[in-house]
Amino acid sequence: MLNSDEGPILFRNTMRITDGHLDEFKAAVRKAVEFVEERGPQLMVDVFIDEERMLAYSYQLYRDSDAIREHWRLSDPYIRGVMEHCEVERFDVHGNPDQAVRDGLRPMAESGTPLTITERTTGFARFA
């Protein structure tokens, strides 16, 4: 069951793929998604690539803030592998992450990456 006070929390990461790194980016992102599919706490992960504009969009759905922290703990090497081939253009959070997650995102915003947190108003989920 989802915690209606906090979850679900959706991340939307917009990444600019480094010129000449498209194939390497695809390989790294596939490896990262395969890892989290097997071991990660995400309820859903989807990655879309606009090759013409060299942009990638990653959507990750989490049950709650604890799941986000678990993802960060497990996936750091895979995240670093992906980041060798891109940079984050913007990061959008939809939901109500706790203060520890907000604090964990702060360095990204302080380094100049546009970051928004839009709190959940209402909704429902149908997950088996």
Coordinates of C-alpha atoms in Angstrom, one line a residue:
M1 CA 0.0 0.0 0.0
L2 CA 1.3 3.5 -0.8
N3 CA 1.8 6.0 2.0
S4 CA -0.7 8.7 1.0
D5 CA 1.0 11.4 3.1
E6 CA 4.3 11.0 1.3
G7 CA 4.1 8.7 -1.7
P8 CA 4.2 8.0 -4.5
I9 CA 7.1 10.2 -5.6
L10 CA 8.0 10.6 -9.2
F11 CA 11.4 11.7 -10.5
R12 CA 11.7 13.2 -14.0
N13 CA 15.4 13.7 -14.9
T14 CA 16.2 15.5 -18.1
M15 CA 19.7 14.8 -19.3
R16 CA 21.8 16.3 -22.1
I17 CA 23.8 13.5 -23.8
T18 CA 27.4 14.5 -24.5
D19 CA 28.2 14.8 -28.2
G20 CA 29.7 11.6 -29.5
H21 CA 28.6 9.6 -26.4
L22 CA 25.1 8.4 -27.5
D23 CA 26.1 4.7 -27.8
E24 CA 28.0 4.8 -24.5
F25 CA 25.1 6.6 -22.8
K26 CA 22.6 4.0 -24.1
A27 CA 24.8 1.1 -22.8
A28 CA 25.3 2.7 -19.4
V29 CA 21.6 3.5 -18.9
R30 CA 20.6 0.0 -20.0
K31 CA 23.1 -1.4 -17.4
A32 CA 21.7 0.9 -14.7
V33 CA 18.1 0.0 -15.5
E34 CA 18.8 -3.7 -15.6
F35 CA 20.4 -3.4 -12.1
V36 CA 17.5 -1.5 -10.6
E37 CA 15.0 -3.8 -12.2
E38 CA 16.6 -6.7 -10.4
R39 CA 17.6 -5.0 -7.1
G40 CA 16.2 -1.5 -6.8
P41 CA 13.2 -0.3 -4.9
Q42 CA 11.6 1.6 -7.8
L43 CA 8.0 0.7 -8.7
M44 CA 8.7 1.8 -12.3
V45 CA 11.6 3.1 -14.4
D46 CA 11.3 4.3 -18.0
V47 CA 13.9 6.1 -20.1
F48 CA 13.2 7.9 -23.4
I49 CA 15.9 9.3 -25.7
D50 CA 15.4 12.1 -28.3
E51 CA 18.4 11.3 -30.4
E52 CA 17.8 14.3 -32.7
R53 CA 18.1 16.8 -29.7
M54 CA 20.5 14.5 -27.7
L55 CA 18.2 14.6 -24.7
A56 CA 17.2 11.7 -22.5
Y57 CA 14.3 11.6 -20.0
S58 CA 14.2 9.3 -17.1
Y59 CA 11.1 8.7 -15.0
Q60 CA 11.4 6.8 -11.7
L61 CA 8.5 6.1 -9.4
Y62 CA 9.1 5.4 -5.8
R63 CA 6.8 4.2 -3.0
D64 CA 8.2 6.8 -0.5
S65 CA 11.3 8.6 0.7
D66 CA 12.8 5.5 2.2
A67 CA 12.8 3.9 -1.3
I68 CA 14.6 6.9 -2.7
R69 CA 17.3 6.6 -0.1
E70 CA 17.7 2.9 -0.7
H71 CA 18.0 3.6 -4.5
W72 CA 20.8 6.2 -3.8
R73 CA 22.6 3.7 -1.6
L74 CA 22.5 0.8 -4.1
S75 CA 22.8 2.6 -7.4
D76 CA 25.6 5.1 -6.9
P77 CA 28.1 3.3 -9.2
Y78 CA 25.6 2.9 -11.9
I79 CA 24.5 6.6 -11.7
R80 CA 28.1 7.6 -12.0
G81 CA 28.5 5.4 -15.1
V82 CA 25.6 7.1 -16.8
M83 CA 26.8 10.6 -15.7
E84 CA 30.1 10.0 -17.6
H85 CA 28.1 10.5 -20.8
C86 CA 25.6 13.3 -20.0
E87 CA 24.8 16.1 -17.7
V88 CA 21.5 16.8 -15.9
E89 CA 19.7 19.7 -17.5
R90 CA 16.8 19.7 -15.0
F91 CA 15.4 17.5 -12.3
D92 CA 11.7 17.5 -11.4
V93 CA 10.2 15.8 -8.4
H94 CA 6.5 15.2 -8.1
G95 CA 5.3 14.2 -4.7
N96 CA 6.1 14.9 -1.1
P97 CA 9.6 13.7 -0.3
D98 CA 10.7 14.0 3.3
Q99 CA 13.3 16.6 4.5
A100 CA 16.2 14.1 4.2
V101 CA 15.5 13.5 0.5
R102 CA 15.1 17.2 -0.1
D103 CA 18.4 17.8 1.6
G104 CA 20.0 15.1 -0.6
L105 CA 18.8 16.9 -3.7
R106 CA 20.0 20.3 -2.5
P107 CA 23.6 20.0 -3.9
M108 CA 22.2 19.5 -7.4
A109 CA 20.3 22.7 -7.1
E110 CA 23.2 24.5 -5.5
S111 CA 25.4 23.5 -8.4
G112 CA 23.0 25.2 -10.8
T113 CA 20.8 22.4 -12.0
P114 CA 17.2 23.6 -12.1
L115 CA 15.3 21.5 -9.6
T116 CA 11.6 21.7 -8.8
I117 CA 9.5 19.9 -6.2
T118 CA 5.8 19.9 -6.9
E119 CA 3.8 18.4 -4.1
R120 CA 1.1 15.9 -4.7
T121 CA -2.5 17.1 -4.5
T122 CA -4.5 14.0 -5.2
G123 CA -4.4 10.8 -7.2
F124 CA -4.4 7.0 -7.1
A125 CA -2.3 4.1 -8.3
R126 CA -3.2 0.6 -9.6
F127 CA -0.2 -1.6 -9.0
A128 CA -0.5 -5.3 -8.5

